[in-house]
XYZ file of C-alpha atoms in Angstrom:
582
model
C -100.128 -148.423 -316.438
C -100.027 -147.998 -312.699
C -99.120 -144.630 -311.348
C -95.809 -144.132 -309.548
C -97.699 -143.474 -306.323
C -99.066 -147.020 -306.388
C -95.638 -148.605 -306.718
C -94.441 -150.101 -303.415
C -91.293 -148.379 -302.149
C -89.416 -151.251 -300.576
C -86.193 -149.288 -300.577
C -87.641 -146.960 -297.932
C -87.841 -149.672 -295.261
C -86.002 -148.847 -292.020
C -83.402 -151.576 -292.597
C -82.523 -150.423 -296.121
C -82.423 -146.792 -294.901
C -79.869 -147.779 -292.267
C -77.805 -149.656 -294.887
C -77.966 -146.654 -297.217
C -76.826 -144.325 -294.407
C -73.919 -146.618 -293.503
C -72.838 -146.813 -297.150
C -72.702 -142.995 -297.123
C -70.396 -142.920 -294.056
C -67.131 -141.942 -295.884
C -68.853 -139.023 -297.676
C -70.663 -137.833 -294.546
C -67.475 -138.188 -292.518
C -65.648 -135.831 -294.905
C -68.497 -133.328 -294.559
C -68.827 -133.473 -290.777
C -65.432 -134.437 -289.305
C -63.986 -130.899 -289.292
C -67.280 -128.970 -289.357
C -67.023 -126.020 -286.954
C -69.473 -123.517 -285.497
C -68.732 -119.892 -284.733
C -69.142 -118.611 -281.141
C -72.124 -116.572 -282.371
C -73.824 -119.702 -283.736
C -73.134 -121.574 -280.476
C -74.650 -118.733 -278.466
C -77.772 -118.323 -280.618
C -78.637 -120.863 -283.308
C -77.459 -123.990 -281.447
C -78.705 -122.850 -278.036
C -82.220 -122.348 -279.431
C -82.477 -126.116 -280.037
C -83.077 -126.584 -276.300
C -86.381 -124.741 -276.550
C -86.463 -122.756 -273.312
C -83.406 -120.855 -272.057
C -81.569 -121.670 -268.853
C -82.257 -118.957 -266.263
C -79.506 -116.357 -265.620
C -79.449 -116.135 -261.833
C -75.870 -116.879 -260.720
C -73.406 -114.284 -259.329
C -69.600 -114.499 -258.908
C -69.883 -115.712 -255.302
C -72.183 -118.531 -256.473
C -69.423 -119.610 -258.868
C -66.676 -119.486 -256.224
C -68.892 -121.576 -253.930
C -69.707 -123.997 -256.769
C -66.003 -124.325 -257.666
C -64.884 -124.774 -254.051
C -67.833 -127.059 -253.285
C -67.199 -129.092 -256.429
C -63.546 -129.717 -255.586
C -63.425 -129.562 -251.794
C -64.251 -132.797 -250.108
C -64.335 -135.253 -252.963
C -60.659 -135.641 -253.651
C -58.942 -134.958 -250.352
C -61.080 -137.520 -248.535
C -61.085 -140.054 -251.360
C -57.443 -140.034 -252.498
C -55.194 -138.678 -249.704
C -54.939 -141.900 -247.696
C -54.249 -144.074 -250.725
C -51.606 -141.722 -252.198
C -49.844 -141.059 -248.855
C -49.691 -144.782 -248.038
C -48.562 -146.143 -251.413
C -47.040 -143.326 -253.485
C -45.895 -140.074 -251.857
C -45.578 -140.593 -248.102
C -45.572 -137.305 -246.137
C -44.771 -135.513 -249.423
C -48.409 -136.003 -250.456
C -48.792 -132.227 -249.900
C -46.255 -131.685 -252.729
C -48.320 -134.035 -254.934
C -51.322 -131.785 -254.294
C -49.227 -128.692 -255.063
C -48.031 -130.089 -258.433
C -51.565 -131.122 -259.372
C -52.842 -127.708 -258.231
C -50.370 -125.818 -260.460
C -51.407 -127.955 -263.435
C -55.099 -127.411 -262.626
C -54.592 -123.632 -262.323
C -52.905 -123.440 -265.747
C -55.741 -125.483 -267.266
C -58.294 -123.276 -265.495
C -56.804 -120.183 -267.197
C -57.386 -121.811 -270.605
C -60.954 -122.702 -269.606
C -61.622 -119.180 -268.350
C -60.696 -117.481 -271.639
C -62.926 -119.830 -273.612
C -65.853 -119.605 -271.180
C -65.818 -115.779 -271.165
C -65.738 -115.631 -274.969
C -68.232 -118.487 -275.500
C -70.555 -118.460 -272.436
C -72.493 -121.649 -273.215
C -73.132 -124.754 -271.130
C -70.960 -127.084 -273.229
C -67.627 -126.554 -271.469
C -64.719 -128.350 -273.164
C -67.072 -129.865 -275.770
C -68.072 -126.438 -277.110
C -64.538 -124.995 -276.929
C -63.072 -127.899 -278.912
C -65.937 -127.931 -281.424
C -65.584 -124.264 -282.387
C -61.792 -124.702 -282.685
C -61.007 -128.146 -284.108
C -64.374 -129.265 -285.439
C -67.149 -131.666 -284.622
C -65.210 -134.898 -284.092
C -62.577 -133.508 -281.690
C -65.332 -131.734 -279.739
C -67.345 -134.944 -279.487
C -64.227 -136.932 -278.562
C -63.362 -134.528 -275.730
C -66.977 -134.198 -274.585
C -67.526 -137.973 -274.420
C -64.322 -138.423 -272.383
C -65.199 -135.692 -269.892
C -68.720 -137.104 -269.601
C -67.334 -140.547 -268.719
C -65.003 -138.918 -266.188
C -67.966 -137.131 -264.570
C -70.107 -140.251 -264.272
C -67.263 -142.409 -262.918
C -65.961 -139.793 -260.481
C -69.476 -139.117 -259.196
C -69.979 -142.845 -258.631
C -66.630 -143.024 -256.772
C -67.496 -139.998 -254.637
C -70.960 -141.377 -253.833
C -69.396 -144.623 -252.589
C -66.923 -142.725 -250.398
C -69.923 -140.888 -248.892
C -71.126 -144.233 -247.489
C -67.711 -144.911 -245.908
C -67.566 -141.537 -244.148
C -71.203 -141.667 -243.102
C -70.630 -145.051 -241.449
C -67.656 -143.600 -239.493
C -69.866 -140.671 -238.424
C -72.099 -143.258 -236.727
C -69.146 -145.009 -235.107
C -68.618 -147.989 -237.468
C -64.973 -148.904 -238.155
C -65.498 -151.131 -241.201
C -65.958 -148.982 -244.367
C -68.138 -151.741 -245.875
C -70.411 -151.964 -242.833
C -73.293 -150.193 -244.631
C -72.852 -152.149 -247.860
C -74.442 -155.479 -248.766
C -71.987 -158.226 -249.756
C -73.330 -160.411 -252.572
C -71.832 -163.805 -253.359
C -71.242 -164.846 -256.945
C -70.175 -161.396 -258.183
C -66.503 -160.646 -259.068
C -64.232 -159.119 -256.404
C -64.419 -155.294 -256.248
C -67.955 -155.468 -257.702
C -69.665 -157.484 -254.971
C -70.429 -154.847 -252.287
C -73.769 -153.216 -253.114
C -73.899 -149.599 -251.930
C -77.553 -148.654 -251.312
C -76.859 -145.311 -249.449
C -74.806 -144.071 -252.449
C -77.692 -144.857 -254.810
C -80.225 -143.078 -252.552
C -77.955 -139.994 -252.354
C -77.576 -139.815 -256.163
C -81.352 -140.129 -256.663
C -82.100 -137.347 -254.117
C -79.555 -134.983 -255.711
C -80.931 -135.748 -259.184
C -84.415 -134.693 -258.028
C -82.975 -131.519 -256.446
C -81.120 -130.584 -259.666
C -84.234 -131.142 -261.777
C -86.080 -128.614 -259.622
C -83.830 -125.507 -259.859
C -80.236 -124.469 -260.467
C -80.345 -121.367 -258.219
C -81.829 -123.249 -255.253
C -79.228 -126.004 -255.771
C -76.550 -123.278 -255.781
C -77.844 -121.810 -252.481
C -77.854 -125.285 -250.903
C -74.261 -125.751 -252.110
C -73.250 -122.309 -250.761
C -74.525 -123.164 -247.264
C -72.822 -126.580 -247.287
C -69.562 -125.094 -248.606
C -69.383 -122.434 -245.846
C -69.827 -125.123 -243.188
C -67.334 -127.311 -245.001
C -64.577 -124.663 -245.095
C -65.070 -124.122 -241.324
C -64.831 -127.888 -240.864
C -61.610 -127.973 -242.947
C -60.164 -125.335 -240.639
C -60.993 -127.546 -237.635
C -59.356 -130.632 -239.226
C -56.197 -128.700 -240.182
C -55.895 -127.106 -236.724
C -56.614 -130.355 -234.853
C -54.200 -132.268 -237.109
C -51.295 -129.902 -236.455
C -52.161 -129.704 -232.729
C -51.948 -133.505 -232.385
C -49.132 -133.929 -234.902
C -45.389 -133.898 -234.661
C -42.737 -132.891 -237.237
C -41.058 -136.266 -236.598
C -43.813 -138.057 -238.549
C -42.952 -135.967 -241.608
C -39.381 -137.296 -241.831
C -39.466 -140.726 -240.211
C -38.900 -143.571 -240.884
C -37.661 -142.991 -244.457
C -37.641 -139.232 -244.966
C -40.148 -136.736 -246.353
C -40.469 -138.552 -249.713
C -39.941 -142.262 -248.900
C -40.869 -143.374 -252.443
C -38.650 -140.760 -254.105
C -39.486 -137.965 -256.504
C -41.177 -140.456 -258.844
C -43.598 -141.426 -256.094
C -44.493 -137.764 -255.526
C -45.201 -137.261 -259.261
C -47.166 -140.516 -259.521
C -49.203 -139.325 -256.543
C -49.820 -135.969 -258.272
C -51.407 -137.763 -261.237
C -53.792 -139.598 -258.906
C -54.749 -136.614 -256.728
C -55.502 -134.587 -259.889
C -58.903 -136.257 -259.523
C -59.442 -133.821 -256.628
C -59.340 -130.745 -258.901
C -61.797 -131.648 -261.636
C -64.656 -129.700 -260.035
C -63.664 -126.328 -261.551
C -64.639 -127.665 -264.968
C -68.256 -127.698 -263.731
C -68.106 -123.921 -263.177
C -67.485 -123.284 -266.889
C -70.594 -125.344 -267.765
C -72.707 -122.863 -265.757
C -71.801 -120.027 -268.165
C -75.326 -119.790 -269.638
C -76.791 -119.219 -266.175
C -74.487 -116.358 -265.044
C -75.608 -112.720 -264.970
C -72.191 -111.175 -265.795
C -69.967 -113.892 -267.369
C -66.922 -111.713 -268.165
C -66.607 -110.591 -264.527
C -67.816 -113.678 -262.680
C -66.114 -116.519 -264.588
C -62.441 -115.508 -264.028
C -63.118 -115.006 -260.288
C -65.156 -118.195 -260.010
C -62.822 -120.564 -261.878
C -59.359 -119.236 -260.955
C -60.281 -118.206 -257.400
C -61.791 -121.571 -256.504
C -58.698 -123.470 -257.774
C -56.330 -121.311 -255.679
C -58.447 -121.599 -252.506
C -58.784 -125.365 -252.854
C -55.066 -125.883 -253.627
C -54.072 -124.130 -250.390
C -56.598 -126.096 -248.303
C -55.606 -129.443 -249.870
C -51.890 -128.922 -249.158
C -52.597 -127.974 -245.523
C -54.983 -130.937 -245.051
C -52.438 -133.413 -246.444
C -49.640 -131.938 -244.316
C -51.721 -132.072 -241.133
C -52.639 -135.731 -241.745
C -48.996 -136.689 -242.372
C -47.852 -134.920 -239.202
C -50.517 -136.656 -237.128
C -49.732 -140.264 -238.134
C -46.776 -142.024 -239.877
C -47.506 -142.410 -243.597
C -47.368 -146.228 -243.547
C -50.120 -146.337 -240.896
C -52.523 -144.031 -242.770
C -55.735 -145.849 -243.719
C -56.481 -145.942 -247.446
C -60.232 -145.482 -246.827
C -61.677 -142.771 -244.527
C -58.098 -141.837 -243.602
C -58.862 -138.679 -241.561
C -61.530 -140.337 -239.405
C -59.374 -143.362 -238.643
C -56.370 -141.120 -237.836
C -58.337 -139.248 -235.167
C -59.928 -142.399 -233.770
C -57.082 -144.931 -233.723
C -53.957 -142.774 -233.304
C -55.067 -139.681 -231.422
C -57.850 -141.289 -229.398
C -60.353 -138.558 -230.271
C -63.301 -140.799 -231.105
C -65.640 -137.813 -231.118
C -63.351 -136.034 -233.633
C -63.490 -139.095 -235.873
C -67.271 -138.825 -235.862
C -67.110 -135.072 -236.574
C -64.770 -135.755 -239.523
C -67.229 -138.356 -240.786
C -70.091 -135.841 -240.682
C -68.024 -133.009 -242.248
C -66.613 -135.232 -244.989
C -70.091 -136.556 -245.793
C -71.342 -132.965 -246.117
C -68.430 -132.000 -248.378
C -68.952 -135.060 -250.534
C -72.646 -134.187 -250.974
C -71.661 -130.633 -252.069
C -69.043 -131.837 -254.560
C -71.444 -134.436 -255.937
C -74.149 -131.797 -256.366
C -71.840 -129.543 -258.402
C -70.433 -132.380 -260.528
C -73.912 -133.688 -261.358
C -74.889 -130.124 -262.261
C -71.977 -130.019 -264.732
C -72.438 -133.464 -266.276
C -76.084 -132.763 -267.187
C -75.111 -129.583 -269.026
C -72.449 -131.418 -271.024
C -74.959 -134.026 -272.183
C -77.536 -131.315 -272.917
C -75.167 -129.455 -275.262
C -73.960 -132.677 -276.942
C -77.665 -133.351 -277.589
C -78.042 -129.830 -279.044
C -75.244 -130.648 -281.479
C -77.289 -133.738 -282.556
C -74.416 -136.046 -281.569
C -76.831 -137.592 -279.061
C -80.647 -137.850 -279.317
C -82.116 -134.341 -279.419
C -84.585 -134.975 -276.552
C -81.559 -134.912 -274.202
C -81.078 -131.233 -275.121
C -84.508 -130.098 -273.932
C -84.589 -127.499 -271.151
C -87.745 -127.601 -269.019
C -89.601 -124.286 -269.519
C -90.685 -123.847 -265.881
C -87.532 -124.985 -264.031
C -84.976 -123.829 -266.630
C -82.968 -127.048 -266.122
C -81.933 -129.780 -268.617
C -84.251 -132.295 -266.946
C -83.898 -135.241 -269.366
C -80.090 -135.155 -269.329
C -80.076 -134.829 -265.513
C -82.316 -137.890 -265.031
C -80.466 -140.133 -267.521
C -77.014 -139.364 -266.061
C -78.359 -139.700 -262.510
C -79.496 -143.236 -263.376
C -76.080 -144.093 -264.919
C -74.198 -142.711 -261.890
C -76.435 -144.598 -259.436
C -75.950 -147.867 -261.353
C -72.130 -147.627 -261.263
C -72.100 -146.465 -257.623
C -74.131 -149.520 -256.660
C -71.468 -152.038 -257.775
C -68.036 -150.643 -258.588
C -65.179 -150.318 -256.101
C -63.320 -146.994 -255.790
C -59.860 -148.035 -256.986
C -61.268 -149.370 -260.278
C -62.311 -145.889 -261.419
C -59.667 -143.541 -259.946
C -57.033 -143.920 -262.648
C -59.374 -143.864 -265.652
C -60.876 -140.652 -264.219
C -57.436 -139.010 -264.069
C -56.360 -140.052 -267.559
C -59.606 -138.846 -269.173
C -59.468 -135.498 -267.364
C -55.806 -134.875 -268.161
C -56.374 -135.728 -271.829
C -59.312 -133.319 -272.211
C -57.414 -130.508 -270.447
C -54.490 -131.205 -272.812
C -56.840 -130.769 -275.808
C -58.288 -127.484 -274.424
C -54.771 -125.998 -273.979
C -53.969 -126.932 -277.610
C -57.252 -125.386 -278.740
C -56.450 -122.097 -276.978
C -53.084 -121.749 -278.751
C -54.654 -122.653 -282.110
C -57.504 -120.174 -281.640
C -55.177 -117.348 -280.591
C -52.690 -117.747 -283.442
C -54.799 -118.933 -286.408
C -56.997 -116.519 -288.327
C -58.759 -118.091 -291.307
C -57.928 -116.131 -294.425
C -55.114 -114.183 -292.744
C -52.589 -116.972 -292.127
C -52.167 -120.705 -292.638
C -52.789 -123.073 -289.727
C -49.897 -125.400 -290.689
C -47.100 -123.637 -288.682
C -49.290 -123.583 -285.553
C -50.239 -127.258 -285.945
C -46.567 -128.097 -286.524
C -45.582 -126.285 -283.312
C -48.268 -128.130 -281.336
C -47.129 -131.467 -282.795
C -43.407 -130.905 -282.075
C -44.122 -129.524 -278.597
C -46.327 -132.529 -277.796
C -43.641 -134.913 -279.081
C -40.913 -133.242 -276.982
C -43.175 -133.297 -273.885
C -43.832 -137.018 -274.407
C -40.093 -137.572 -274.929
C -39.316 -135.842 -271.617
C -42.040 -137.828 -269.835
C -40.801 -141.188 -271.185
C -37.197 -140.305 -270.260
C -38.422 -139.557 -266.733
C -40.295 -142.855 -266.528
C -37.360 -145.048 -267.618
C -35.944 -147.021 -264.696
C -32.353 -146.103 -265.441
C -31.356 -142.455 -265.280
C -31.435 -140.771 -268.691
C -30.886 -137.248 -267.440
C -29.322 -136.133 -270.745
C -32.506 -137.104 -272.619
C -34.575 -135.141 -270.121
C -32.322 -132.092 -270.598
C -32.572 -132.501 -274.389
C -36.372 -132.779 -274.546
C -36.938 -130.192 -271.797
C -34.631 -127.721 -273.552
C -36.341 -128.406 -276.896
C -39.784 -127.690 -275.349
C -38.595 -124.324 -273.976
C -36.690 -123.361 -277.141
C -39.517 -124.137 -279.551
C -42.018 -122.183 -277.392
C -39.688 -119.140 -277.308
C -39.180 -119.363 -281.091
C -42.934 -119.651 -281.657
C -43.585 -116.583 -279.474
C -41.045 -114.506 -281.409
C -41.941 -115.606 -284.935
C -45.710 -116.206 -284.987
C -47.980 -113.165 -284.451
C -51.078 -113.466 -282.265
C -54.164 -112.917 -284.471
C -56.953 -113.166 -281.934
C -57.041 -111.712 -278.447
C -60.439 -111.534 -276.704
C -61.292 -108.054 -275.431
C -63.160 -109.091 -272.249
C -60.612 -111.452 -270.667
C -57.550 -113.285 -271.987
C -54.742 -115.462 -270.627
C -51.603 -113.326 -270.090
C -48.077 -114.205 -271.310
C -49.287 -116.467 -274.109
C -48.269 -119.036 -275.323
C -46.364 -119.961 -272.110
C -49.278 -120.807 -269.740
C -51.039 -122.960 -272.358
C -47.746 -124.658 -273.335
C -46.977 -125.364 -269.656
C -50.470 -126.833 -269.292
C -49.872 -129.147 -272.285
C -46.520 -130.237 -270.829
C -47.837 -130.906 -267.304
C -50.940 -132.761 -268.481
C -48.846 -135.106 -270.647
C -46.253 -135.510 -267.885
C -48.886 -136.479 -265.322
C -50.587 -138.830 -267.818
C -47.305 -140.679 -268.338
C -47.140 -141.596 -264.657
C -50.403 -143.560 -264.767
C -50.365 -147.331 -265.014
C -50.573 -149.429 -268.172
C -54.063 -150.669 -267.251
C -55.324 -147.066 -267.252
C -54.216 -146.612 -270.862
C -55.785 -149.946 -271.847
C -59.163 -148.979 -270.342
C -58.822 -145.502 -271.858
C -58.128 -147.070 -275.279
C -61.155 -149.373 -275.055
C -63.442 -146.478 -274.086
C -62.159 -144.313 -276.955
C -62.727 -147.142 -279.447
C -66.362 -147.224 -278.253
C -66.577 -143.402 -278.627
C -65.303 -143.544 -282.235
C -67.658 -146.431 -283.080
C -70.692 -144.536 -281.727
C -69.668 -141.484 -283.765
C -69.317 -143.530 -286.970
C -72.576 -145.450 -286.487
C -74.737 -142.658 -285.059
C -73.184 -139.218 -284.550
C -71.979 -138.431 -288.063
C -75.316 -139.516 -289.635
C -77.409 -137.627 -287.100
C -75.533 -134.337 -287.575
C -75.444 -134.762 -291.368
C -79.221 -135.254 -291.503
C -79.776 -132.294 -289.149
C -77.640 -130.130 -291.440
C -79.582 -131.313 -294.523
C -82.927 -130.561 -292.851
C -81.778 -127.051 -291.902
C -80.555 -126.369 -295.454
C -83.856 -127.608 -296.926
C -85.765 -125.387 -294.493
C -83.690 -122.362 -295.519
C -84.308 -123.124 -299.218
C -88.071 -123.436 -298.632
C -88.151 -120.185 -296.704
C -86.213 -118.450 -299.483
C -88.578 -119.788 -302.145
C -91.647 -118.696 -300.124
C -90.276 -115.172 -299.772
C -89.229 -115.123 -303.452
C -92.613 -116.316 -304.792
C -94.851 -114.276 -302.504
C -93.142 -111.632 -300.340
C -96.458 -110.858 -298.596
C -97.185 -114.422 -297.591
C -96.395 -114.052 -293.922
C -98.647 -116.957 -292.886
C -96.643 -119.462 -294.964
C -93.381 -118.066 -293.589
C -94.627 -118.337 -290.006
C -95.636 -121.941 -290.640
C -92.169 -122.801 -292.025
C -90.386 -121.090 -289.152
C -92.518 -123.007 -286.679
């Protein structure tokens, strides 16, 4: 009789292993879908999977510069012309103000999480410790897409402004038109690709040096912003703000629709929270860095938009490189147009640097969680940077920047960002008011569900062409009433000692409301693209993520059992224990 060892094990072939894993999907899904990690596990056990630690070298002023650099330049130069011309008119400054208030409320939610859980995962980590693995992955994948697309859009706008700095009027003058490709995908942008590659190499080298480079560029950029604002008001006239059709020629709806689009300009502060592992004093530096940068940028954006609208009638504002063309064609300051081109290019480089810094850390931590291949989580021991994640995302960003036109990506960026910020605000309320073992989560989940439904009801009532003011009053009143009732009846079980959002649950509830309200103003095509992307996210989770994390969990449990048995059988066998730990 042949021994069992000699029997061929056909069932262990790779194909049958894959089939076996897929057949186990429902069971593994039940095990992993709501699996959560504690903040302590995120900070220690999960972080150790990267091998080397990221180096703690950043101070509060580095964070303010990273936040300001990440936001300043990208949005105001990319979106202001388009929104002023087609949506808000001279009231584009109000669009920036609305978006800024929403961003500030979201930044408060981010700050509390980042101080309590100072890891590089940003929204992914905050959602994973609160709502479990799937919601964390869902939010992380959306924010990662938003980063890659927005970086590609910003890189392409760099080419437009750089060409104006050298005196070219046509924004496509430095791009190569290729026949046979679809419209909006047929202008190849080589300078954008070169810029992304250079920044990728810089980020692989060192975070602190990248931060110093950003700090220098940001100081020059703020000075440049001051010049543009001053020159705009000097050459402007109040008449342009009210003629020919008033301050808000497209009505209040146009101003709100514009706010949803310019929200793209504020996404840079999210990158600051992903730097949490590399900060010397997180509890002091993060609130200053995140909140301070949002307030500074909001003020500068509103002034920039107002100065542009006073300088040139809204219907004559160019959709691309709007500030340069305003100085050149309407004021006759050709030299100022070139200066704007140089300053905008510098600001765009700074914002791209910060955003690429953030996107690599997201992918690194998703790799740590085993939801992506684990080699993406590796931190290089000498540079202290997530080199693999930085290179992969740099290649993706460069590929999209090469082909895709700006307008294609703007709306999907906004919808993804708003959705993730909506989830983080929900997570903050849940984390504050639910204590496992002390109270049941059902009342809190019910509040979040009803509040979301009433916010959507208000938003739909607003969007209807005919005036349904009574529905808006009903849903708006319900949102306020249910929040007041929740505050009175449900005790707060968890308040972080180092830093916490004041006046809870009102700021988080207002953030939920504003994010949903701004999402509702985006076009149908945005939701279709968003839906397609999320179907892909869910499919990847079902086919890869859930099996990868399940197997990682099984391996860790087996390792713990082996270690326990080694200690139990021979307490003095330190060599065996060392081997198992290794």
